[in-house]
Short mmCIF file of C-alpha atoms in Angstrom, two decimals:
data_model
loop_
_atom_site.label_atom_id
_atom_site.label_comp_id
_atom_site.label_asym_id
_atom_site.label_seq_id
_atom_site.Cartn_x
_atom_site.Cartn_y
_atom_site.Cartn_z
CA MET C 136 168.67 94.40 101.01
CA ILE C 137 169.87 90.92 101.95
CA ASN C 138 168.43 88.06 99.90
CA TYR C 139 168.10 85.19 102.33
CA VAL C 140 169.28 81.65 101.66
CA GLU C 141 168.01 78.80 103.82
CA ARG C 142 170.54 77.73 106.42
CA GLN C 143 171.73 74.17 107.02
CA MET C 144 173.25 72.93 110.27
CA ILE C 145 175.93 70.43 111.26
CA LYS C 146 176.57 69.72 114.92
CA VAL C 147 180.21 69.24 115.91
CA ASN C 148 181.69 68.34 119.29
CA VAL C 149 184.95 69.93 120.37
CA GLN C 150 186.48 69.47 123.81
CA GLY C 151 183.26 67.95 125.11
CA LYS C 152 180.92 70.75 123.96
CA ASP C 153 178.46 70.71 121.05
CA TYR C 154 178.46 73.54 118.53
CA ASP C 155 175.62 74.05 116.03
CA MET C 156 177.48 75.17 112.91
CA THR C 157 175.05 76.83 110.50
CA TYR C 158 175.81 77.63 106.87
CA MET C 159 174.27 78.60 103.54
CA GLU C 160 174.97 76.99 100.17
CA LEU C 161 175.03 78.49 96.67
CA ASN C 162 175.24 76.35 93.50
CA GLN C 163 175.43 72.80 94.86
CA SER C 164 176.00 71.45 91.35
CA SER C 165 179.54 72.80 90.97
CA LYS C 166 182.41 70.39 91.62
CA LYS C 167 184.64 73.13 93.04
CA ASP C 168 184.12 74.10 96.67
CA LEU C 169 184.70 77.56 98.13
CA ILE C 170 184.07 78.49 101.77
CA VAL C 171 183.48 82.22 102.36
CA SER C 172 183.89 83.28 105.99
CA HIS C 173 182.84 86.54 107.62
CA GLY C 174 184.77 88.45 110.26
CA SER C 175 184.22 90.05 113.65
CA PHE C 176 180.75 91.33 114.61
CA TYR C 177 179.07 89.73 111.59
CA ASN C 178 177.12 86.61 110.75
CA ALA C 179 177.09 84.92 107.35
CA ASN C 180 174.40 87.27 105.97
CA GLY C 181 177.09 89.94 105.69
CA MET C 182 179.08 87.88 103.16
CA LEU C 183 176.28 86.94 100.77
CA ASP C 184 176.81 89.98 98.55
CA LEU C 185 180.39 88.83 97.95
CA ALA C 186 179.63 85.10 97.79
CA LYS C 187 177.04 85.46 95.03
CA TYR C 188 179.73 86.52 92.54
CA PHE C 189 181.36 83.09 92.81
CA LYS C 190 178.27 80.91 92.46
CA GLU C 191 178.62 80.50 88.68
CA ASP C 192 181.97 78.77 89.09
CA TYR C 193 181.92 77.35 92.63
CA HIS C 194 179.83 75.48 95.13
CA VAL C 195 179.89 78.23 97.75
CA ILE C 196 179.53 77.53 101.47
CA VAL C 197 178.86 80.61 103.62
CA PRO C 198 179.07 79.59 107.30
CA ASP C 199 178.31 81.47 110.47
CA LEU C 200 181.25 81.55 112.86
CA PRO C 201 180.57 79.65 116.11
CA GLY C 202 177.82 81.37 118.11
CA HIS C 203 177.25 84.07 115.50
CA TYR C 204 173.72 83.08 114.45
CA ASN C 205 171.08 82.66 117.17
CA LYS C 206 173.48 80.78 119.47
CA PRO C 207 175.42 83.42 121.43
CA ASP C 208 176.14 80.91 124.20
CA GLN C 209 178.33 79.03 121.70
CA ALA C 210 180.54 82.02 120.87
CA VAL C 211 184.14 81.67 122.06
CA ASP C 212 186.92 84.10 122.93
CA ASN C 213 189.88 81.71 122.56
CA PHE C 214 191.40 81.72 119.09
CA ASP C 215 192.94 78.22 119.31
CA LEU C 216 189.54 76.77 120.26
CA PHE C 217 187.94 78.86 117.51
CA VAL C 218 190.28 77.32 114.93
CA GLU C 219 189.71 73.80 116.28
CA ILE C 220 185.93 74.20 116.05
CA TYR C 221 186.14 75.42 112.47
CA LYS C 222 188.59 72.69 111.45
CA THR C 223 186.22 70.08 112.91
CA PHE C 224 183.36 71.73 111.02
CA ILE C 225 185.22 71.49 107.68
CA GLU C 226 186.03 67.83 108.38
CA ALA C 227 182.32 67.24 109.17
CA LEU C 228 181.32 68.88 105.87
CA VAL C 229 183.66 66.46 104.09
CA SER C 230 182.53 63.36 106.00
CA ASN C 231 178.87 64.25 105.39
CA GLY C 232 179.46 64.62 101.66
CA VAL C 233 178.66 68.34 101.56
CA ILE C 234 182.09 69.22 100.14
CA LYS C 235 185.17 67.38 98.94
CA GLU C 236 188.51 67.41 100.74
CA LYS C 237 190.74 70.49 100.59
CA PRO C 238 188.21 73.23 99.70
CA TYR C 239 189.31 76.75 98.88
CA MET C 240 188.54 79.21 101.64
CA ALA C 241 188.19 82.99 101.60
CA GLY C 242 188.05 84.76 104.96
CA TRP C 243 187.56 88.43 105.76
CA SER C 244 189.15 90.21 108.75
CA LEU C 245 188.97 87.77 111.73
CA GLY C 246 187.82 85.21 109.16
CA GLY C 247 191.04 85.95 107.27
CA SER C 248 193.12 85.22 110.36
CA LEU C 249 191.10 82.02 110.79
CA THR C 250 191.81 81.08 107.16
CA LEU C 251 195.55 81.65 107.68
CA ALA C 252 195.48 79.39 110.74
CA LEU C 253 193.53 76.68 108.91
CA ALA C 254 196.04 76.82 106.05
CA THR C 255 198.58 75.44 108.54
CA LYS C 256 196.32 72.49 109.43
CA GLY C 257 196.21 70.65 106.09
CA VAL C 258 192.47 71.09 105.49
CA LEU C 259 192.50 73.72 102.71
CA GLY C 260 193.49 73.62 99.05
CA LYS C 261 193.95 77.39 98.73
CA ALA C 262 193.63 80.28 101.19
CA ILE C 263 192.27 83.74 100.32
CA ILE C 264 192.92 86.39 102.96
CA LEU C 265 190.59 89.39 102.66
CA ASP C 266 191.99 92.15 104.85
CA GLY C 267 193.14 89.56 107.38
CA ASP C 268 196.26 89.43 109.52
CA SER C 269 198.46 87.13 111.58
CA LYS C 270 198.72 89.66 114.43
CA TRP C 271 196.34 92.59 114.91
CA THR C 272 197.17 95.95 116.49
CA GLU C 273 195.93 95.80 120.06
CA GLY C 274 193.29 98.25 121.23
CA THR C 275 192.23 99.74 117.87
CA ILE C 276 188.53 99.29 118.69
CA PRO C 277 187.35 99.42 122.34
CA PRO C 278 184.86 96.88 123.75
CA PHE C 279 181.15 97.66 123.32
CA ASP C 280 178.86 98.39 126.28
CA ASN C 281 175.61 97.46 124.54
CA ASP C 282 174.10 96.67 121.13
CA ASP C 283 173.59 100.34 120.30
CA ALA C 284 177.31 100.98 120.82
CA LEU C 285 178.11 98.06 118.50
CA TYR C 286 175.80 99.41 115.81
CA GLN C 287 177.33 102.86 116.12
CA GLY C 288 180.85 101.43 115.88
CA VAL C 289 180.07 99.52 112.70
CA TYR C 290 178.19 102.53 111.33
CA ASN C 291 181.36 104.59 111.84
CA LEU C 292 183.41 101.99 109.97
CA LEU C 293 180.94 102.04 107.09
CA GLU C 294 180.98 105.83 106.94
CA ALA C 295 184.77 105.73 106.78
CA ALA C 296 184.45 103.13 104.02
CA SER C 297 182.22 105.41 101.97
CA VAL C 298 185.29 107.34 100.78
CA GLY C 299 186.05 104.32 98.60
CA ALA C 300 182.52 103.16 97.86
CA ASP C 301 179.15 104.25 96.53
CA PRO C 302 177.61 106.23 99.42
CA GLU C 303 174.11 105.00 98.51
CA TYR C 304 175.25 101.39 98.83
CA THR C 305 176.83 102.23 102.17
CA LYS C 306 173.42 103.51 103.34
CA VAL C 307 171.85 100.21 102.31
CA LEU C 308 174.45 98.33 104.36
CA GLN C 309 173.73 100.54 107.35
CA ASN C 310 170.00 99.85 107.09
CA ASP C 311 170.66 96.11 106.98
CA MET C 312 172.87 96.07 110.09
CA PRO C 313 170.31 94.27 112.29
CA GLU C 314 170.31 91.39 109.78
CA TYR C 315 174.04 90.74 109.75
CA LEU C 316 175.41 91.90 113.11
CA VAL C 317 175.72 89.81 116.27
CA ASP C 318 174.96 90.95 119.83
CA TYR C 319 177.52 93.12 121.60
CA GLN C 320 178.73 90.35 123.94
CA THR C 321 179.59 88.08 120.99
CA ALA C 322 181.26 91.07 119.32
CA ASN C 323 183.40 91.61 122.41
CA LYS C 324 184.50 87.97 122.30
CA ASP C 325 185.55 88.59 118.69
CA LEU C 326 187.60 91.58 119.83
CA THR C 327 189.28 89.47 122.51
CA MET C 328 190.40 87.00 119.84
CA ASP C 329 191.40 89.76 117.43
CA TYR C 330 193.76 91.31 119.95
CA ALA C 331 195.17 88.08 121.40
CA LEU C 332 195.79 85.97 118.30
CA ASP C 333 199.34 85.69 117.01
CA ILE C 334 200.08 83.08 114.35
CA ARG C 335 203.17 84.68 112.85
CA GLU C 336 205.36 81.72 113.83
CA GLU C 337 202.90 79.30 112.23
CA LEU C 338 203.00 80.91 108.78
CA LYS C 339 206.02 78.90 107.66
CA LYS C 340 203.88 75.75 107.92
CA ILE C 341 201.57 76.93 105.15
CA ASP C 342 202.14 74.81 102.04
CA VAL C 343 199.14 75.88 99.91
CA PRO C 344 198.82 78.95 97.65
CA VAL C 345 197.69 82.06 99.48
CA ILE C 346 196.01 85.10 97.90
CA LEU C 347 196.19 88.32 99.92
CA VAL C 348 193.63 91.06 99.26
CA LEU C 349 194.16 94.55 100.69
CA GLY C 350 192.43 97.90 100.32
CA THR C 351 194.81 100.87 100.11
CA LEU C 352 192.75 102.83 102.67
CA ASP C 353 192.54 100.00 105.20
CA PHE C 354 193.70 101.41 108.55
CA LEU C 355 193.49 98.02 110.33
CA THR C 356 195.41 95.89 107.83
CA VAL C 357 198.12 98.13 106.41
CA ILE C 358 200.29 97.30 103.39
CA SER C 359 203.40 96.69 105.52
CA LYS C 360 201.59 93.89 107.37
CA GLN C 361 200.60 92.27 104.09
CA GLN C 362 204.20 92.49 102.93
CA GLU C 363 205.21 90.64 106.10
CA LEU C 364 202.78 87.87 105.16
CA GLU C 365 204.20 87.77 101.64
CA ALA C 366 207.70 87.34 103.03
CA ALA C 367 206.68 84.60 105.48
CA ILE C 368 204.52 82.44 103.17
CA LYS C 369 206.04 80.41 100.33
CA ASP C 370 203.41 80.93 97.59
CA THR C 371 201.52 84.24 97.67
CA THR C 372 199.69 86.55 95.31
CA LEU C 373 198.93 90.10 96.47
CA ILE C 374 195.87 91.95 95.16
CA VAL C 375 195.60 95.63 96.05
CA ILE C 376 192.19 97.33 95.76
CA GLU C 377 192.80 101.02 95.10
CA GLY C 378 190.63 103.13 97.40
CA GLY C 379 189.42 100.06 99.29
CA THR C 380 188.99 100.16 103.07
CA HIS C 381 188.73 97.41 105.68
CA MET C 382 185.07 97.07 104.68
CA VAL C 383 185.89 96.59 100.99
CA CYS C 384 184.29 93.11 100.87
CA ALA C 385 181.00 94.65 101.96
CA ASP C 386 180.99 97.96 100.12
CA ARG C 387 182.74 96.89 96.89
CA PRO C 388 182.11 93.13 96.61
CA GLU C 389 181.98 93.17 92.81
CA VAL C 390 185.49 94.65 92.61
CA VAL C 391 186.93 92.12 95.06
CA ALA C 392 185.23 89.21 93.27
CA LYS C 393 186.43 90.32 89.82
CA GLU C 394 190.03 90.53 90.99
CA LEU C 395 189.84 87.13 92.67
CA LEU C 396 188.19 85.37 89.75
CA ASN C 397 191.04 86.60 87.53
CA VAL C 398 193.60 84.66 89.61
CA LEU C 399 191.71 81.68 91.03
#
């Protein structure tokens, strides 16, 4: 069951439109800042189980991606705009004194691709890519026709993930789906970005350390793709989670956190 944390909000304006960027905070007293970003179909509630493992050592910010929490009209399907909104959000967090400059950022799936892109923009101190990619395989997941189809699609992913996780915990995640999933139209905008984004040529601009995390059973982010990232980025560390799937941040958060805390 999700333990709620009160959300804060910062309004940012990008290309003439306002975006209400909501986020949760854990351990405001720490001097080290870590942003933990969710991926496609989710809101920030889906990352709290992972984020809580870092709150002893970090001031943890867990944001909702644009339009992913009660503001579906603010969801976007253009990855460049998506990155610009998030970059402006990080700059607003700094200017409002919420965080210091150059926070660490961990992003899962689409959030991992976002983190890679932001690592080229000079706003991060370290990038952690959790089953993310610079170019996804087009057409792996079809668009959803309604919310029920979205729930079934995520349910199928969680069932596949249960081969590497505690099945009882997977059932808990399935029961909590209404609390951390977006509506199907926002999910389809995520898919549009997933399949269109391509930042492979930008990777050479990354000049901060990058940690890559991969589950060995991930069928969306395969080991060969992570090796391509290793080859393209100057300073990388690869962490492989044996038996982990694309949902490893959700179904085995304690394993992911332990591995990361050993190298951060």
